[in-house]
Amino acid sequence: MSFGGYFYTYRVSPENDGPHLDLTFSIQERSYARPIGIGAAAALIVLIILTMTTTLASKILPMSDEYLLVMIPPAPDGAEPLALNSLRHEIDGKTISVSGSVMNRTAVSISNVLAVVEMQDTTGRFPQTQEVPVQPEELAPQAVGTFMAMATLEENPGGYIVKFRFADGPFIPHKDERAPEITITPQPMPHLIK
C-alpha cells in the first residue's frame, strides 16, 4: 500500500493476532558501515592536511637532524666531506653569476648534491637564493663537480654565500681548499729613481 511516496505494510504475525504497522525502515537492521567509513575518510583527510601544513609530521615520524646526519659520509681524515676548490663571480650591472668547483673528499660516491648560493645586494634587504645541481650528478670518490648560479638583484650585488646540501637531505659541511690568489704589486726600480 502506498500513500504519497511512503510505503506502509500491514502484517499480522502468528504470535500477535492483532494487526501490526511496519514502516519502511522498521524491519531493517542498522548498518554502521557507511557512517564509520565517512568518519574515517574525514579523519584521514584532516590528518593529511595537518601533516602538510604544520609540524605534525616531524613529531609523528622519527625524523630529526641527527637522523639526517647519517646521510653525510665521513671523509677519511675525519674532516669535512666536501672541499671547495674554486669560486668565481662576475658582476654585470645588477646581475651576478657565481660559479665554482667542489671535490668529493670521501671514499664513497655521493649524488644529488646541490649548491645553495645566497646572493645579496648592497642593501641586504633583497637576497636571492638559488639551488643549483652540482654536475655531474654523481660524484665519485675524489671527483670534482662544478656549479653555476645567476640572479638579477634589486640593487647592485654586494656579496654571496655558498653552501652545499643533498637534494633531499641536510646541508653538507665543506672546507675551503682554494689556492691563494697571487697578486703582484709593482715596485719602483731603485736605480731609476732620481
Coordinates of N, CA and C in Angstrom, one line a residue:
M1 N 0.8 -1.2 0.0 CA 0.0 0.0 0.0 C 0.9 1.2 0.0
S2 N 0.6 2.2 -0.8 CA 1.4 3.4 -0.9 C 0.6 4.7 -0.7
F3 N 1.1 5.6 0.1 CA 0.4 6.9 0.3 C 1.4 8.0 0.1
G4 N 1.3 8.7 -1.0 CA 2.2 9.9 -1.2 C 3.7 9.6 -1.2
G5 N 4.1 8.4 -1.7 CA 5.5 8.1 -1.8 C 6.1 7.3 -0.7
Y6 N 5.3 7.1 0.4 CA 5.8 6.3 1.5 C 5.2 5.0 1.5
F7 N 5.9 4.0 1.9 CA 5.4 2.6 1.9 C 5.1 2.1 3.3
Y8 N 3.9 1.6 3.4 CA 3.5 1.0 4.7 C 3.1 -0.4 4.4
T9 N 3.3 -1.2 5.4 CA 3.0 -2.6 5.2 C 2.2 -3.1 6.5
Y10 N 1.0 -3.7 6.2 CA 0.3 -4.3 7.3 C 0.6 -5.7 7.4
R11 N 1.0 -6.2 8.6 CA 1.4 -7.6 8.8 C 0.6 -8.1 10.0
V12 N 0.3 -9.3 9.9 CA -0.3 -9.9 11.1 C 0.6 -11.1 11.4
S13 N 1.2 -11.0 12.6 CA 2.2 -12.1 13.0 C 1.4 -13.2 13.7
P14 N 1.9 -14.4 13.6 CA 1.2 -15.5 14.3 C 1.3 -15.4 15.8
E15 N 2.3 -14.7 16.4 CA 2.4 -14.6 17.8 C 1.3 -13.6 18.3
N16 N 1.3 -12.5 17.5 CA 0.3 -11.4 17.8 C -0.8 -11.6 16.8
D17 N -2.0 -11.8 17.3 CA -3.1 -11.9 16.4 C -3.6 -10.6 15.9
G18 N -3.1 -9.5 16.4 CA -3.6 -8.2 16.0 C -2.8 -7.6 14.9
P19 N -3.3 -6.6 14.2 CA -2.6 -6.0 13.0 C -1.3 -5.3 13.5
H20 N -0.3 -5.2 12.7 CA 0.9 -4.6 13.0 C 1.3 -3.7 11.9
L21 N 1.7 -2.4 12.1 CA 2.1 -1.5 11.1 C 3.6 -1.4 11.0
D22 N 4.2 -1.7 9.9 CA 5.6 -1.6 9.7 C 5.9 -0.5 8.8
L23 N 6.9 0.4 9.2 CA 7.3 1.5 8.3 C 8.5 0.9 7.4
T24 N 8.9 1.7 6.5 CA 9.9 1.2 5.5 C 11.2 0.7 6.2
F25 N 11.7 1.4 7.2 CA 13.0 1.1 7.8 C 12.8 0.4 9.2
S26 N 11.7 0.1 9.6 CA 11.5 -0.5 10.9 C 12.0 -2.0 11.0
I27 N 12.0 -2.7 9.9 CA 12.5 -4.1 10.0 C 13.9 -4.3 9.5
Q28 N 14.5 -3.2 9.0 CA 15.9 -3.4 8.6 C 16.9 -3.2 9.8
E29 N 17.9 -4.0 9.7 CA 18.9 -3.8 10.8 C 19.8 -2.6 10.5
R30 N 20.2 -1.9 11.5 CA 21.0 -0.7 11.3 C 22.4 -1.2 10.9
S31 N 23.0 -0.6 9.9 CA 24.3 -0.8 9.4 C 25.1 0.4 9.7
Y32 N 26.2 0.3 10.5 CA 27.0 1.5 10.8 C 28.2 1.6 9.9
A33 N 28.3 0.8 8.8 CA 29.5 0.8 7.9 C 29.6 2.1 7.2
R34 N 28.6 2.7 6.7 CA 28.7 3.9 6.0 C 29.1 5.1 6.9
P35 N 28.4 5.3 8.0 CA 28.9 6.4 8.9 C 30.3 6.3 9.4
I36 N 30.7 5.0 9.7 CA 32.1 4.8 10.1 C 33.1 5.1 9.0
G37 N 32.7 4.7 7.8 CA 33.6 4.9 6.6 C 33.7 6.4 6.3
I38 N 32.6 7.2 6.4 CA 32.7 8.6 6.2 C 33.5 9.3 7.3
G39 N 33.3 8.9 8.5 CA 34.1 9.4 9.6 C 35.6 9.2 9.5
A40 N 35.9 7.9 9.1 CA 37.4 7.6 8.9 C 38.0 8.3 7.7
A41 N 37.2 8.5 6.6 CA 37.8 9.3 5.5 C 38.0 10.7 5.9
A42 N 37.0 11.3 6.6 CA 37.2 12.7 7.0 C 38.4 12.9 7.9
A43 N 38.5 11.9 8.9 CA 39.7 12.0 9.8 C 41.0 11.9 9.0
L44 N 41.0 11.0 8.0 CA 42.3 10.8 7.2 C 42.6 12.1 6.4
I45 N 41.6 12.7 5.8 CA 41.8 13.9 5.1 C 42.3 15.0 6.0
V46 N 41.7 15.2 7.2 CA 42.2 16.2 8.2 C 43.7 15.9 8.6
L47 N 44.0 14.6 8.8 CA 45.4 14.2 9.1 C 46.4 14.6 8.0
I48 N 46.0 14.3 6.8 CA 46.9 14.6 5.6 C 47.1 16.1 5.5
I49 N 46.0 16.9 5.7 CA 46.2 18.4 5.6 C 47.1 18.9 6.8
L50 N 46.9 18.3 8.0 CA 47.7 18.7 9.1 C 49.2 18.4 8.9
T51 N 49.5 17.2 8.4 CA 50.9 16.9 8.2 C 51.5 17.7 7.1
M52 N 50.8 18.2 6.1 CA 51.3 19.0 5.1 C 51.5 20.5 5.5
T53 N 50.7 21.0 6.4 CA 50.7 22.4 6.7 C 51.2 22.8 8.1
T54 N 51.5 21.8 8.9 CA 52.0 22.1 10.2 C 53.3 21.2 10.4
T55 N 53.8 21.2 11.7 CA 55.0 20.4 12.0 C 54.6 19.1 12.6
L56 N 53.3 18.7 12.4 CA 52.8 17.4 12.9 C 53.6 16.2 12.4
A57 N 54.0 16.2 11.2 CA 54.7 15.1 10.6 C 56.1 14.9 11.3
S58 N 56.8 16.0 11.7 CA 58.1 15.9 12.3 C 57.9 15.3 13.7
K59 N 56.7 15.5 14.3 CA 56.5 14.9 15.7 C 56.1 13.4 15.6
I60 N 55.4 13.1 14.5 CA 55.0 11.7 14.4 C 56.1 10.8 13.8
L61 N 56.8 11.2 12.8 CA 57.8 10.4 12.2 C 59.2 10.5 12.9
P62 N 60.0 9.5 12.8 CA 61.3 9.5 13.6 C 62.3 10.3 12.8
M63 N 62.0 11.5 12.3 CA 63.0 12.3 11.6 C 63.5 13.4 12.5
S64 N 64.8 13.6 12.6 CA 65.4 14.7 13.3 C 66.7 15.0 12.6
D65 N 67.3 16.1 13.1 CA 68.6 16.5 12.4 C 69.6 15.4 12.6
E66 N 69.6 14.7 13.8 CA 70.6 13.7 14.0 C 70.4 12.5 13.0
Y67 N 69.1 12.2 12.7 CA 68.8 11.1 11.8 C 69.3 11.5 10.4
L68 N 69.1 12.8 10.0 CA 69.6 13.2 8.6 C 71.1 13.2 8.5
L69 N 71.8 13.4 9.6 CA 73.3 13.5 9.5 C 73.9 12.1 9.1
V70 N 73.1 11.1 9.2 CA 73.6 9.7 8.8 C 73.8 9.7 7.3
M71 N 73.1 10.6 6.6 CA 73.3 10.6 5.1 C 74.6 11.2 4.7
I72 N 75.3 11.9 5.6 CA 76.6 12.5 5.2 C 77.7 11.5 5.4
P73 N 78.4 11.1 4.3 CA 79.5 10.2 4.5 C 80.7 10.9 5.1
P74 N 81.5 10.2 6.0 CA 82.7 10.8 6.6 C 83.9 10.8 5.6
A75 N 84.7 11.8 5.7 CA 86.0 11.8 5.0 C 87.0 11.0 5.7
P76 N 88.0 10.4 5.0 CA 88.9 9.5 5.6 C 89.7 10.2 6.8
D77 N 89.9 11.5 6.7 CA 90.7 12.2 7.8 C 89.7 12.7 8.9
G78 N 88.5 12.5 8.8 CA 87.5 12.9 9.8 C 87.1 14.4 9.6
A79 N 87.6 15.0 8.6 CA 87.2 16.4 8.3 C 86.0 16.5 7.4
E80 N 85.7 17.6 6.8 CA 84.6 17.8 6.0 C 84.6 16.9 4.8
P81 N 83.4 16.5 4.4 CA 83.4 15.5 3.2 C 83.5 16.2 1.9
L82 N 83.3 17.5 1.8 CA 83.5 18.3 0.5 C 84.5 19.3 0.7
A83 N 85.2 19.6 -0.5 CA 86.2 20.7 -0.5 C 85.9 21.6 -1.6
L84 N 85.8 22.9 -1.3 CA 85.6 23.9 -2.3 C 86.9 24.2 -3.0
N85 N 87.1 23.8 -4.3 CA 88.3 24.0 -5.0 C 88.5 25.4 -5.7
S86 N 87.4 25.9 -6.2 CA 87.5 27.2 -6.9 C 86.1 27.9 -6.7
L87 N 86.2 29.2 -6.8 CA 85.0 30.0 -6.7 C 85.2 31.3 -7.4
R88 N 84.3 31.6 -8.4 CA 84.5 32.8 -9.2 C 83.1 33.5 -9.2
H89 N 83.2 34.9 -9.5 CA 81.9 35.6 -9.7 C 82.2 36.6 -10.8
E90 N 81.1 37.0 -11.5 CA 81.1 38.0 -12.5 C 79.9 38.9 -12.2
I91 N 80.1 40.2 -12.2 CA 79.0 41.2 -12.0 C 78.9 42.0 -13.2
D92 N 77.6 42.1 -13.7 CA 77.3 43.0 -14.8 C 76.0 43.8 -14.5
G93 N 76.2 45.0 -14.0 CA 75.1 45.8 -13.5 C 74.6 45.2 -12.2
K94 N 73.3 44.8 -12.3 CA 72.6 44.2 -11.1 C 72.6 42.7 -11.2
T95 N 73.2 42.2 -12.2 CA 73.3 40.7 -12.4 C 74.6 40.2 -11.9
I96 N 74.5 39.1 -11.1 CA 75.7 38.4 -10.6 C 75.6 36.9 -11.0
S97 N 76.7 36.4 -11.4 CA 76.8 34.9 -11.6 C 78.0 34.4 -10.8
V98 N 77.7 33.3 -10.1 CA 78.7 32.7 -9.3 C 78.9 31.2 -9.8
S99 N 80.2 30.9 -9.9 CA 80.5 29.5 -10.4 C 81.7 29.0 -9.6
G100 N 81.8 27.7 -9.5 CA 82.9 27.1 -8.8 C 83.0 25.6 -9.0
S101 N 83.9 25.0 -8.3 CA 84.1 23.6 -8.3 C 84.2 23.0 -6.9
V102 N 83.8 21.8 -6.7 CA 83.8 21.2 -5.4 C 84.3 19.7 -5.6
M103 N 85.0 19.2 -4.6 CA 85.6 17.9 -4.7 C 85.0 17.0 -3.6
N104 N 84.7 15.8 -4.0 CA 84.2 14.8 -3.0 C 85.4 14.2 -2.3
R105 N 85.6 14.5 -1.0 CA 86.7 14.0 -0.2 C 86.5 12.6 0.4
T106 N 85.3 12.1 0.2 CA 85.0 10.8 0.9 C 85.5 9.6 0.1
A107 N 85.4 8.4 0.7 CA 85.7 7.2 0.0 C 84.6 6.5 -0.7
V108 N 83.4 7.2 -0.7 CA 82.2 6.6 -1.4 C 81.7 7.7 -2.3
S109 N 80.9 7.2 -3.3 CA 80.2 8.2 -4.2 C 79.1 8.9 -3.5
I110 N 78.9 10.1 -3.9 CA 77.7 10.8 -3.3 C 77.0 11.4 -4.5
S111 N 75.7 11.5 -4.4 CA 74.9 12.0 -5.5 C 73.8 13.0 -5.1
N112 N 73.3 13.7 -6.0 CA 72.2 14.7 -5.8 C 72.7 15.8 -4.8
V113 N 73.9 16.3 -5.1 CA 74.4 17.5 -4.3 C 74.0 18.8 -5.0
L114 N 73.4 19.7 -4.2 CA 73.0 21.0 -4.6 C 74.0 22.0 -4.1
A115 N 74.3 23.0 -4.9 CA 75.0 24.2 -4.4 C 73.9 25.2 -4.1
V116 N 73.9 25.7 -2.8 CA 72.9 26.7 -2.4 C 73.7 28.1 -2.3
V117 N 73.4 29.0 -3.3 CA 74.1 30.2 -3.4 C 73.1 31.3 -3.0
E118 N 73.4 32.0 -1.9 CA 72.6 33.2 -1.5 C 73.3 34.4 -1.9
M119 N 72.7 35.2 -2.9 CA 73.3 36.4 -3.4 C 72.6 37.6 -2.8
Q120 N 73.4 38.5 -2.3 CA 72.9 39.7 -1.5 C 73.2 40.9 -2.3
D121 N 72.3 41.9 -2.2 CA 72.6 43.2 -2.8 C 73.3 44.1 -1.7
T122 N 73.6 45.3 -2.1 CA 74.3 46.2 -1.2 C 73.5 46.6 0.0
T123 N 72.2 46.6 -0.1 CA 71.3 47.0 1.0 C 71.1 45.8 1.9
G124 N 71.2 44.6 1.5 CA 71.0 43.4 2.3 C 69.5 43.1 2.5
R125 N 68.6 43.8 1.9 CA 67.2 43.6 2.1 C 66.6 42.7 1.1
F126 N 67.2 42.4 -0.1 CA 66.6 41.6 -1.1 C 67.5 40.5 -1.5
P127 N 67.8 39.5 -0.6 CA 68.7 38.4 -1.1 C 67.9 37.5 -2.0
Q128 N 68.6 36.8 -2.8 CA 68.0 35.8 -3.7 C 68.8 34.5 -3.5
T129 N 68.1 33.4 -3.3 CA 68.8 32.1 -3.1 C 68.5 31.2 -4.3
Q130 N 69.6 30.7 -4.8 CA 69.5 29.7 -6.0 C 70.0 28.4 -5.5
E131 N 69.3 27.3 -5.8 CA 69.7 26.0 -5.5 C 70.0 25.3 -6.9
V132 N 71.3 25.1 -7.2 CA 71.6 24.5 -8.5 C 72.4 23.2 -8.3
P133 N 72.1 22.2 -9.2 CA 72.8 20.9 -9.0 C 74.3 21.0 -9.3
V134 N 75.0 20.3 -8.6 CA 76.5 20.1 -8.9 C 76.5 19.1 -10.0
Q135 N 77.3 19.4 -11.1 CA 77.5 18.5 -12.2 C 78.9 17.8 -12.2
P136 N 79.0 16.5 -12.4 CA 78.0 15.5 -12.7 C 77.1 15.2 -11.4
E137 N 76.0 14.6 -11.7 CA 75.0 14.3 -10.6 C 75.6 13.4 -9.5
E138 N 76.4 12.4 -10.0 CA 77.1 11.5 -9.0 C 78.6 11.8 -9.0
L139 N 79.0 12.2 -7.8 CA 80.5 12.5 -7.6 C 81.2 11.2 -7.1
A140 N 82.0 10.7 -7.8 CA 82.8 9.5 -7.4 C 83.8 10.0 -6.3
P141 N 84.4 9.1 -5.6 CA 85.4 9.5 -4.6 C 86.6 10.3 -5.3
Q142 N 86.9 11.4 -4.7 CA 88.0 12.3 -5.1 C 87.6 13.0 -6.5
A143 N 86.4 12.9 -6.9 CA 86.0 13.5 -8.2 C 85.6 15.0 -7.9
V144 N 85.7 15.8 -9.0 CA 85.4 17.2 -8.9 C 84.1 17.5 -9.7
G145 N 83.2 18.2 -9.1 CA 82.0 18.7 -9.8 C 81.9 20.2 -9.9
T146 N 81.1 20.7 -10.8 CA 81.0 22.2 -11.0 C 79.6 22.6 -10.8
F147 N 79.5 23.9 -10.5 CA 78.1 24.5 -10.3 C 78.2 25.9 -10.8
M148 N 77.0 26.5 -11.2 CA 76.9 27.9 -11.6 C 75.5 28.4 -11.3
A149 N 75.4 29.6 -10.7 CA 74.2 30.2 -10.3 C 74.2 31.6 -10.8
M150 N 73.0 32.1 -11.2 CA 73.0 33.5 -11.7 C 71.7 34.1 -11.2
A151 N 71.7 35.4 -10.9 CA 70.5 36.1 -10.4 C 70.6 37.6 -10.8
T152 N 69.5 38.2 -11.0 CA 69.4 39.7 -11.2 C 68.8 40.2 -9.9
L153 N 69.5 41.1 -9.2 CA 69.1 41.6 -7.9 C 68.4 42.9 -8.0
E154 N 67.7 43.4 -7.0 CA 67.0 44.6 -6.9 C 68.0 45.8 -7.0
E155 N 69.1 45.6 -6.3 CA 70.2 46.7 -6.2 C 71.5 46.1 -6.7
N156 N 72.6 46.8 -6.6 CA 73.9 46.3 -7.1 C 74.3 45.1 -6.1
P157 N 74.9 44.1 -6.7 CA 75.4 43.0 -5.9 C 76.4 43.4 -4.8
G158 N 76.2 42.8 -3.6 CA 77.1 43.2 -2.5 C 77.9 42.0 -2.0
G159 N 77.5 40.8 -2.2 CA 78.2 39.6 -1.7 C 77.3 38.4 -2.0
Y160 N 77.9 37.2 -1.6 CA 77.2 35.9 -1.7 C 77.7 34.9 -0.7
I161 N 76.9 33.9 -0.4 CA 77.3 32.8 0.5 C 77.0 31.5 -0.3
V162 N 78.0 30.6 -0.2 CA 77.8 29.3 -0.9 C 77.8 28.2 0.2
K163 N 76.8 27.3 0.1 CA 76.7 26.1 0.9 C 76.3 25.0 0.0
F164 N 76.5 23.8 0.6 CA 76.1 22.6 -0.2 C 75.2 21.7 0.6
R165 N 74.2 21.1 -0.1 CA 73.3 20.2 0.6 C 72.8 19.1 -0.3
F166 N 72.3 18.0 0.3 CA 71.7 16.9 -0.6 C 70.3 17.4 -1.0
A167 N 69.9 17.0 -2.2 CA 68.6 17.4 -2.7 C 67.5 17.1 -1.8
D168 N 67.6 16.0 -1.1 CA 66.5 15.5 -0.2 C 67.0 15.4 1.2
G169 N 68.0 16.2 1.6 CA 68.5 16.0 2.9 C 69.2 17.2 3.5
P170 N 70.1 17.0 4.4 CA 70.8 18.0 5.1 C 71.9 18.8 4.4
F171 N 72.3 19.9 5.0 CA 73.5 20.6 4.5 C 74.7 19.7 4.7
I172 N 75.7 19.8 3.8 CA 76.9 19.1 3.8 C 78.1 20.0 4.2
P173 N 78.8 19.7 5.2 CA 79.9 20.6 5.6 C 81.0 20.6 4.5
H174 N 81.6 21.7 4.2 CA 82.7 21.7 3.3 C 83.9 22.5 3.8
K175 N 85.1 22.3 3.3 CA 86.2 23.1 3.7 C 86.7 23.8 2.5
D176 N 87.3 25.0 2.7 CA 87.8 25.8 1.7 C 89.2 25.4 1.3
E177 N 89.4 24.8 0.2 CA 90.7 24.5 -0.3 C 91.1 25.2 -1.5
R178 N 90.6 26.4 -1.7 CA 91.0 27.2 -2.8 C 92.5 27.7 -2.7
A179 N 93.1 27.7 -3.8 CA 94.5 28.2 -3.8 C 94.5 29.7 -3.6
P180 N 95.5 30.2 -2.8 CA 95.5 31.6 -2.6 C 95.8 32.4 -3.9
E181 N 95.1 33.5 -4.1 CA 95.3 34.3 -5.3 C 96.7 35.0 -5.2
I182 N 97.4 35.0 -6.3 CA 98.7 35.6 -6.4 C 98.5 37.0 -6.9
T183 N 98.9 38.0 -6.2 CA 98.9 39.4 -6.6 C 100.3 39.9 -6.7
I184 N 100.5 40.7 -7.7 CA 101.8 41.3 -8.0 C 101.6 42.8 -7.8
T185 N 102.4 43.3 -6.9 CA 102.4 44.8 -6.7 C 103.7 45.3 -7.3
P186 N 103.5 46.2 -8.3 CA 104.7 46.7 -9.0 C 105.5 47.6 -8.0
Q187 N 106.8 47.4 -7.9 CA 107.7 48.2 -7.1 C 108.6 49.0 -8.0
P188 N 108.8 50.3 -7.6 CA 109.7 51.1 -8.4 C 111.1 50.6 -8.3
M189 N 111.8 50.7 -9.4 CA 113.2 50.2 -9.5 C 114.1 51.3 -8.9
P190 N 115.0 50.9 -7.9 CA 115.8 51.9 -7.2 C 116.7 52.7 -8.1
H191 N 117.3 52.1 -9.1 CA 118.2 52.8 -9.9 C 117.6 53.8 -10.9
L192 N 116.2 53.7 -11.0 CA 115.5 54.6 -11.9 C 115.0 55.8 -11.1
I193 N 115.1 55.8 -9.8 CA 114.6 56.9 -9.0 C 115.6 58.0 -9.0
K194 N 115.3 59.2 -9.3 CA 116.2 60.4 -9.3 C 115.8 61.4 -8.4

